[in-house]
Amino acid sequence: MEKLTVRGGRPLGGTVRVSGSKNAALPLIFATVLTESVCVIENVPRIRDVEISLEILSSMGAQVRWEKRGSLAICTENMRLAAPPEHLVCSLRASTYLMGAMLGRFGRAYVQNFGGCNFSPRPIDMHLFAAKALGADLENNDILAPHGLRGAVIAFDKVSVGATVNALLMAVRAEGRTVIENAAAEPHVENLIVFLRSMGAAISRLGSALVVDGSALRGGRAAVVGDMIEGGTYLLSGLATGGAVSVEGCDAVHLSSFLSILRRGGAFVKTEGGRITVSGRLIAPIMLKTAPYPGFPTDLQPQTALIGALHNGAVVTETVFPGRFGYLEALSDMGLSYVRSGSGAYLFPSRLYAGSVMAEDLRGGAALVLAALSAEGESVIYGISAVLRGYENIVEKFSSLGANINF
Ligand code: UD1
């Protein structure tokens, strides 16, 4: 079983350059299905989820080529209309985006056993609601729009990143105008909009709505935005170990709610010239409540809660995925004291010791890595492939900060 060994207890310091965002890269990769022309995507991280996405497209006839470092050329001209291989689809949550893109291009898509981190129920009713609003019918596991999609108002009753992405992928190829109400505004959604515009799509934002005028699309080009979740994780590694870590390549504005929680806890936060630095000690408990952007990102909840526990404790409310606390049990094997309460948790100030633990999901696993870096002695994190899904060159990057870490 893949594992990571960490000898912790030493302060980390230095600067990490973050990679392109996983959550932004995957929608862009699947958006290439919308056109028969070549698309180029830059700053793509070489992480497992990207490799699986490319394997899915290749298995359906797309041509995929890595050009210079981090740059991908994808041509889906010869892509076949067929259900993609189940074993790939079920290992990747972002394969839901293939559904929207195929429906946009071919007027037909397949509902499959979509995978991804299993920290909470992850329904797709809103994705299907969007497809139906645009005129598609659901027959068993087929979604069909034989005469093409038609623009419509898609009134979401809550904010969903995945459903917004899929609504966009369908609406850009629908006939006429679509209004997506209550649309997500995460940087990765904005990144997709930039890419779709480069393909010729007409998309504008009106308050919390997106207005889309459907059309044929040409090949497009865009760079993947820097990964704010990866950036946040490395910044927290400084606080976990009593060091000071800087990150470059991600936008401090994207991390505003995260950085303000750290400031409120007493950390020293500096943003200057494209570089973010976090240092110092927390003097107050971390109080955080996750919410859609620009709220506190659910993908930084486990890592930030852990840092709270290493200092003065954390009070966490998880409004996006109320069950996203599986990592607490593994941390309790390293000495964490906590209590769960409804969709929240209290993490008490705890001194962690080295241990052997299992990473059950991507961000919970990242919290285990931070815990191992903070604890004196040797820790082993099993199931590390869950973490490699979202962190490019994690060993090299932590080693460059002075960590003793290897596979
Ligand atoms: C979520 C995060 C996103 C992050 C991604 C990867 C939010 C709002 N979304 O996106 O920032 O990058 O995880 O970890 O922070 N829901 C439904 N029905 C649906 C779809 C979603 O009820 O059809 C619910 C979910 O259960 C959840 C909420 O809507 O409670 C938001 O989910 P959604 O944004 O769709 O999740 P992801 O797209 O996975």
XYZ file of C-alpha atoms and ligand atoms in Angstrom:
446
model
C 0.000 0.000 0.000
C 1.328 3.458 -0.853
C 2.566 5.290 2.186
C 4.372 8.446 3.197
C 6.931 8.478 5.990
C 7.456 11.722 7.890
C 9.955 12.465 10.645
C 8.338 15.501 12.199
C 9.047 18.083 14.840
C 11.287 20.437 12.887
C 10.232 23.985 11.946
C 9.615 24.434 8.232
C 10.685 27.560 6.414
C 11.076 28.889 2.884
C 8.970 29.466 -0.185
C 6.857 27.050 -2.208
C 5.582 27.764 -5.707
C 2.077 26.363 -5.955
C 0.899 24.344 -8.946
C -2.160 24.864 -11.096
C -5.389 24.168 -9.230
C -6.819 20.652 -9.380
C -10.340 21.976 -9.003
C -9.820 24.365 -11.921
C -7.864 22.049 -14.221
C -10.450 19.259 -14.306
C -13.413 21.321 -15.600
C -11.125 22.826 -18.258
C -9.987 19.385 -19.397
C -13.564 18.129 -19.771
C -14.640 21.403 -21.441
C -12.441 20.463 -24.428
C -15.169 17.966 -25.373
C -17.351 20.932 -26.398
C -15.396 21.625 -29.594
C -13.848 19.569 -32.376
C -10.866 21.943 -32.560
C -7.608 21.748 -30.621
C -7.547 23.367 -27.169
C -4.456 24.263 -25.148
C -4.441 24.386 -21.357
C -1.392 25.721 -19.524
C -0.167 25.368 -15.938
C -1.790 21.935 -15.585
C -0.640 20.026 -12.484
C 0.600 16.449 -13.051
C -1.532 14.882 -10.395
C -3.496 11.678 -10.336
C -6.917 13.228 -10.993
C -5.549 14.943 -14.101
C -4.034 11.681 -15.356
C -7.338 9.839 -14.850
C -9.290 12.597 -16.633
C -6.936 12.359 -19.610
C -7.213 8.578 -19.597
C -11.004 8.884 -19.753
C -10.832 11.238 -22.743
C -8.179 9.122 -24.511
C -10.208 5.957 -24.010
C -13.047 7.668 -25.877
C -10.882 8.629 -28.853
C -9.531 12.066 -27.873
C -5.917 12.964 -28.677
C -4.026 14.241 -25.672
C -0.479 15.584 -25.801
C 1.702 17.099 -23.099
C 3.648 19.891 -24.791
C 6.169 21.886 -22.821
C 6.065 21.428 -19.056
C 2.542 21.822 -17.700
C 0.968 22.544 -21.082
C -1.623 20.209 -22.569
C -3.020 20.078 -26.090
C -6.309 18.194 -26.397
C -8.314 17.453 -29.517
C -11.631 15.642 -29.108
C -12.566 15.689 -32.827
C -12.574 11.886 -33.073
C -14.214 11.274 -29.738
C -16.838 8.544 -29.807
C -20.257 8.893 -28.271
C -20.066 6.081 -25.722
C -20.151 5.584 -21.990
C -16.620 6.058 -20.633
C -14.968 3.150 -18.770
C -16.716 2.641 -15.426
C -13.506 1.868 -13.507
C -12.075 5.307 -14.410
C -15.278 7.265 -13.912
C -15.849 5.795 -10.473
C -12.438 6.943 -9.249
C -12.986 10.614 -10.050
C -15.686 13.031 -8.912
C -14.912 15.434 -11.753
C -16.053 12.803 -14.251
C -19.511 14.326 -13.644
C -18.268 17.138 -15.907
C -18.041 14.719 -18.800
C -21.807 14.390 -18.487
C -22.434 18.111 -19.094
C -19.816 18.376 -21.821
C -21.118 15.326 -23.722
C -24.677 16.536 -23.453
C -23.546 19.931 -24.780
C -21.660 18.409 -27.726
C -23.605 15.243 -28.608
C -27.031 15.740 -27.032
C -26.482 12.522 -25.096
C -24.658 11.565 -21.918
C -24.568 8.817 -19.333
C -25.241 8.834 -15.624
C -22.641 6.607 -14.030
C -21.225 5.734 -10.684
C -19.238 8.958 -10.249
C -16.449 8.641 -7.696
C -14.253 11.003 -5.717
C -13.701 11.638 -2.035
C -16.362 9.900 -0.042
C -16.510 12.187 2.987
C -20.204 12.940 2.610
C -23.168 12.034 0.385
C -22.579 13.776 -2.944
C -25.850 13.822 -4.896
C -26.141 14.939 -8.533
C -29.806 15.962 -8.476
C -28.910 19.595 -9.239
C -26.813 18.540 -12.259
C -29.794 16.574 -13.605
C -32.150 19.442 -12.762
C -30.017 21.717 -14.986
C -30.052 19.175 -17.827
C -33.827 18.829 -17.610
C -34.306 22.612 -17.501
C -32.410 22.782 -20.813
C -34.755 20.209 -22.343
C -32.961 16.885 -21.779
C -34.834 13.744 -20.722
C -33.556 11.142 -18.329
C -34.217 7.552 -19.431
C -32.745 5.037 -17.027
C -29.069 6.033 -17.075
C -29.174 7.923 -20.368
C -29.643 11.665 -20.582
C -31.005 12.537 -23.981
C -31.575 15.733 -25.912
C -31.819 14.375 -29.483
C -32.826 17.743 -30.928
C -30.245 19.678 -28.904
C -30.497 21.699 -25.692
C -32.567 24.898 -25.472
C -31.659 27.922 -23.365
C -33.730 28.350 -20.185
C -33.672 29.725 -16.666
C -31.926 27.285 -14.313
C -32.943 28.327 -10.818
C -30.688 26.520 -8.351
C -31.994 26.576 -4.781
C -28.450 26.475 -3.362
C -24.904 27.057 -4.533
C -23.153 24.058 -6.067
C -19.799 24.291 -7.811
C -20.290 21.029 -9.684
C -23.824 21.816 -10.845
C -22.781 25.340 -11.923
C -19.906 23.903 -13.969
C -22.181 21.371 -15.627
C -24.885 23.981 -16.294
C -22.236 26.131 -18.002
C -20.936 23.222 -20.087
C -24.456 22.532 -21.339
C -25.621 26.137 -21.720
C -22.718 27.245 -23.933
C -23.906 24.783 -26.597
C -27.665 25.243 -26.048
C -29.744 27.207 -28.500
C -30.556 30.668 -27.162
C -30.039 32.298 -23.776
C -29.646 30.555 -20.434
C -29.701 32.217 -17.036
C -28.086 30.230 -14.220
C -29.431 31.621 -10.940
C -27.525 31.206 -7.673
C -24.353 30.275 -9.559
C -21.112 29.414 -7.768
C -18.350 32.044 -7.972
C -15.283 30.003 -6.936
C -12.025 30.962 -8.707
C -12.210 27.614 -10.510
C -15.641 28.530 -11.925
C -14.246 31.886 -13.078
C -11.306 30.037 -14.670
C -13.741 27.886 -16.649
C -15.601 30.994 -17.810
C -12.334 32.515 -19.062
C -11.573 29.301 -20.978
C -15.086 29.053 -22.467
C -14.885 32.693 -23.562
C -11.609 31.935 -25.331
C -13.587 29.262 -27.214
C -16.080 31.920 -28.309
C -18.750 31.531 -25.621
C -20.745 34.580 -24.522
C -21.002 34.497 -20.731
C -21.615 37.375 -18.354
C -22.255 37.644 -14.639
C -25.261 39.560 -13.311
C -25.119 39.533 -9.510
C -25.278 35.895 -8.461
C -26.540 34.826 -11.905
C -24.647 33.810 -15.018
C -26.066 34.727 -18.411
C -25.002 32.457 -21.265
C -25.746 32.786 -24.985
C -25.179 29.425 -26.635
C -23.205 29.026 -29.861
C -20.804 26.741 -31.720
C -17.345 26.828 -30.140
C -13.829 26.928 -31.573
C -10.576 25.788 -29.967
C -9.569 27.766 -26.886
C -6.600 28.448 -24.664
C -6.262 29.310 -20.975
C -3.908 28.867 -18.046
C -5.063 27.067 -14.934
C -5.281 29.400 -11.944
C -2.836 28.795 -9.032
C -4.126 26.319 -6.462
C -5.402 28.234 -3.438
C -6.022 25.009 -1.511
C -2.493 23.761 -2.070
C -1.192 27.242 -1.162
C -3.248 27.284 2.040
C -1.995 23.829 3.004
C 1.683 24.837 2.679
C 1.065 28.070 4.604
C -0.419 26.003 7.420
C 2.658 23.763 7.514
C 4.618 26.745 8.875
C 2.101 27.190 11.689
C 2.052 23.426 12.328
C 5.787 23.332 12.970
C 6.546 26.737 14.491
C 8.173 27.951 11.268
C 7.343 30.505 8.587
C 6.299 29.443 5.095
C 5.649 31.604 2.042
C 3.797 30.636 -1.117
C 3.944 32.116 -4.584
C 1.697 31.538 -7.565
C -1.717 31.771 -5.933
C -3.844 34.870 -5.521
C -4.169 36.177 -1.950
C -7.636 37.489 -2.834
C -8.797 33.900 -3.389
C -7.629 33.083 0.136
C -9.136 36.168 1.836
C -11.518 34.349 4.177
C -8.848 31.791 5.109
C -6.200 34.429 5.778
C -8.574 36.549 7.837
C -9.377 33.551 10.086
C -5.646 33.025 10.635
C -5.150 36.753 11.368
C -8.048 36.658 13.827
C -6.393 33.697 15.542
C -3.273 35.796 15.982
C -1.036 34.603 13.126
C 1.155 37.081 11.303
C 0.052 37.241 7.651
C 1.903 39.222 5.003
C 0.885 39.538 1.356
C 3.329 41.351 -0.865
C 4.418 41.178 -4.486
C 2.607 37.946 -5.329
C 3.906 36.203 -2.200
C 1.929 35.232 0.908
C 3.723 34.510 4.193
C 2.209 33.141 7.409
C 4.153 32.877 10.652
C 3.855 33.242 14.414
C 1.669 31.451 16.930
C -2.096 31.421 17.233
C -3.186 33.077 20.466
C -6.940 32.497 20.119
C -8.979 29.463 19.068
C -9.746 29.069 15.374
C -13.437 29.729 14.729
C -14.417 28.714 11.237
C -17.566 28.091 9.259
C -17.285 26.799 5.704
C -19.380 28.352 2.932
C -19.352 28.773 -0.856
C -16.832 31.318 -2.170
C -16.007 33.936 -0.978
C -16.670 32.089 2.285
C -14.186 29.798 4.009
C -13.362 26.911 1.607
C -14.490 23.468 2.706
C -11.314 22.107 1.098
C -9.207 23.878 3.760
C -11.403 22.903 6.695
C -9.577 19.741 7.877
C -6.097 21.284 7.598
C -7.080 24.537 9.364
C -8.997 22.768 12.133
C -5.902 20.651 12.804
C -3.727 23.765 13.142
C -6.246 25.177 15.634
C -5.943 21.988 17.697
C -2.150 22.292 17.726
C -2.489 25.780 19.250
C -5.580 26.904 21.199
C -8.309 24.692 19.755
C -10.843 25.054 16.959
C -14.612 25.394 16.677
C -15.673 24.208 13.240
C -19.022 24.406 11.473
C -19.187 22.614 8.115
C -22.097 23.961 6.054
C -21.046 22.563 2.652
C -20.438 18.893 3.522
C -21.763 18.402 7.076
C -20.130 14.963 7.367
C -16.618 16.057 6.422
C -14.995 15.011 9.703
C -13.738 11.476 8.998
C -10.152 12.655 9.493
C -10.746 13.343 13.200
C -10.695 9.674 14.089
C -7.271 9.190 12.487
C -5.989 12.309 14.265
C -7.278 10.973 17.577
C -4.842 8.060 17.071
C -2.125 10.734 17.161
C -3.464 12.301 20.344
C -6.188 14.685 19.175
C -9.017 15.300 21.597
C -12.320 16.311 19.965
C -16.104 16.211 20.198
C -18.492 16.079 17.236
C -21.716 18.047 17.363
C -24.208 17.955 14.455
C -22.508 19.498 11.433
C -19.669 20.774 13.567
C -16.803 19.745 15.782
C -14.807 21.054 18.712
C -11.098 20.305 18.548
C -9.408 20.827 21.896
C -5.823 22.027 22.228
C -3.804 18.825 21.810
C -0.158 17.828 21.698
C 0.118 15.255 18.920
C 2.531 12.346 18.853
C 3.846 10.369 15.874
C 1.719 7.481 14.685
C 0.632 5.259 11.808
C -2.603 6.489 10.279
C -4.709 6.013 7.174
C -5.638 8.834 4.763
C -9.280 8.303 3.841
C -9.658 11.315 1.548
C -7.678 14.085 -0.115
C -7.962 17.039 2.268
C -8.382 14.957 5.415
C -5.194 13.175 4.327
C -3.447 16.542 3.917
C -4.379 17.312 7.547
C -2.696 14.029 8.563
C 0.478 15.071 6.718
C 0.491 18.389 8.621
C -0.069 16.518 11.889
C 2.871 14.219 11.102
C 5.104 17.211 10.302
C 4.263 18.743 13.681
C 4.750 15.608 15.809
C 8.172 14.529 17.119
C 9.256 11.148 15.735
C 8.348 9.019 12.744
C 4.817 8.864 11.408
C 3.545 6.750 8.550
C 0.538 7.815 6.497
C -0.982 4.944 4.588
C -3.340 5.395 1.640
C -1.308 8.396 0.497
C -2.642 8.021 -3.062
C -5.756 9.856 -1.809
C -3.548 12.886 -1.104
C -1.544 12.597 -4.338
C -4.825 13.137 -6.201
C -4.488 16.838 -5.408
C -0.886 17.697 -4.451
C 1.794 17.800 -7.151
C 5.356 16.925 -6.038
C 4.367 16.926 -2.376
C 7.586 15.244 -1.196
C 9.820 17.607 -3.178
C 7.904 20.683 -2.011
C 7.888 19.788 1.697
C 11.555 18.697 1.459
C 12.443 22.115 0.042
C 10.988 23.611 3.237
C 13.249 21.410 5.359
C 10.891 18.501 6.067
C 12.158 14.957 6.466
C 9.584 13.228 4.298
C 9.652 10.410 1.738
C 7.608 7.655 0.137
C -17.171 21.236 -3.528
C -16.858 22.658 -3.122
C -15.782 23.168 -4.039
C -14.593 22.228 -3.995
C -15.026 20.788 -4.305
C -13.893 19.787 -4.174
C -18.359 24.431 -2.365
C -19.649 25.108 -2.546
N -18.075 23.453 -3.222
O -17.625 21.250 -4.866
O -15.387 24.471 -3.694
O -13.639 22.621 -4.913
O -16.049 20.414 -3.405
O -13.757 19.323 -2.870
O -17.594 24.772 -1.497
N -25.393 19.297 -3.742
C -26.639 18.763 -3.874
N -27.011 18.277 -5.103
C -26.192 18.329 -6.178
C -24.910 18.884 -6.022
C -24.527 19.363 -4.798
O -27.416 18.701 -2.924
O -26.594 17.885 -7.252
C -24.955 19.824 -2.432
C -23.759 19.064 -1.853
O -24.142 17.899 -1.170
C -23.167 20.129 -0.954
C -23.441 21.433 -1.712
O -24.505 21.154 -2.611
O -23.823 20.169 0.270
C -22.262 21.965 -2.500
O -21.733 20.907 -3.282
P -20.924 21.160 -4.617
O -20.417 22.557 -4.661
O -21.711 20.682 -5.768
O -19.740 20.165 -4.450
P -18.540 20.069 -5.400
O -18.859 20.454 -6.775
O -17.946 18.740 -5.130
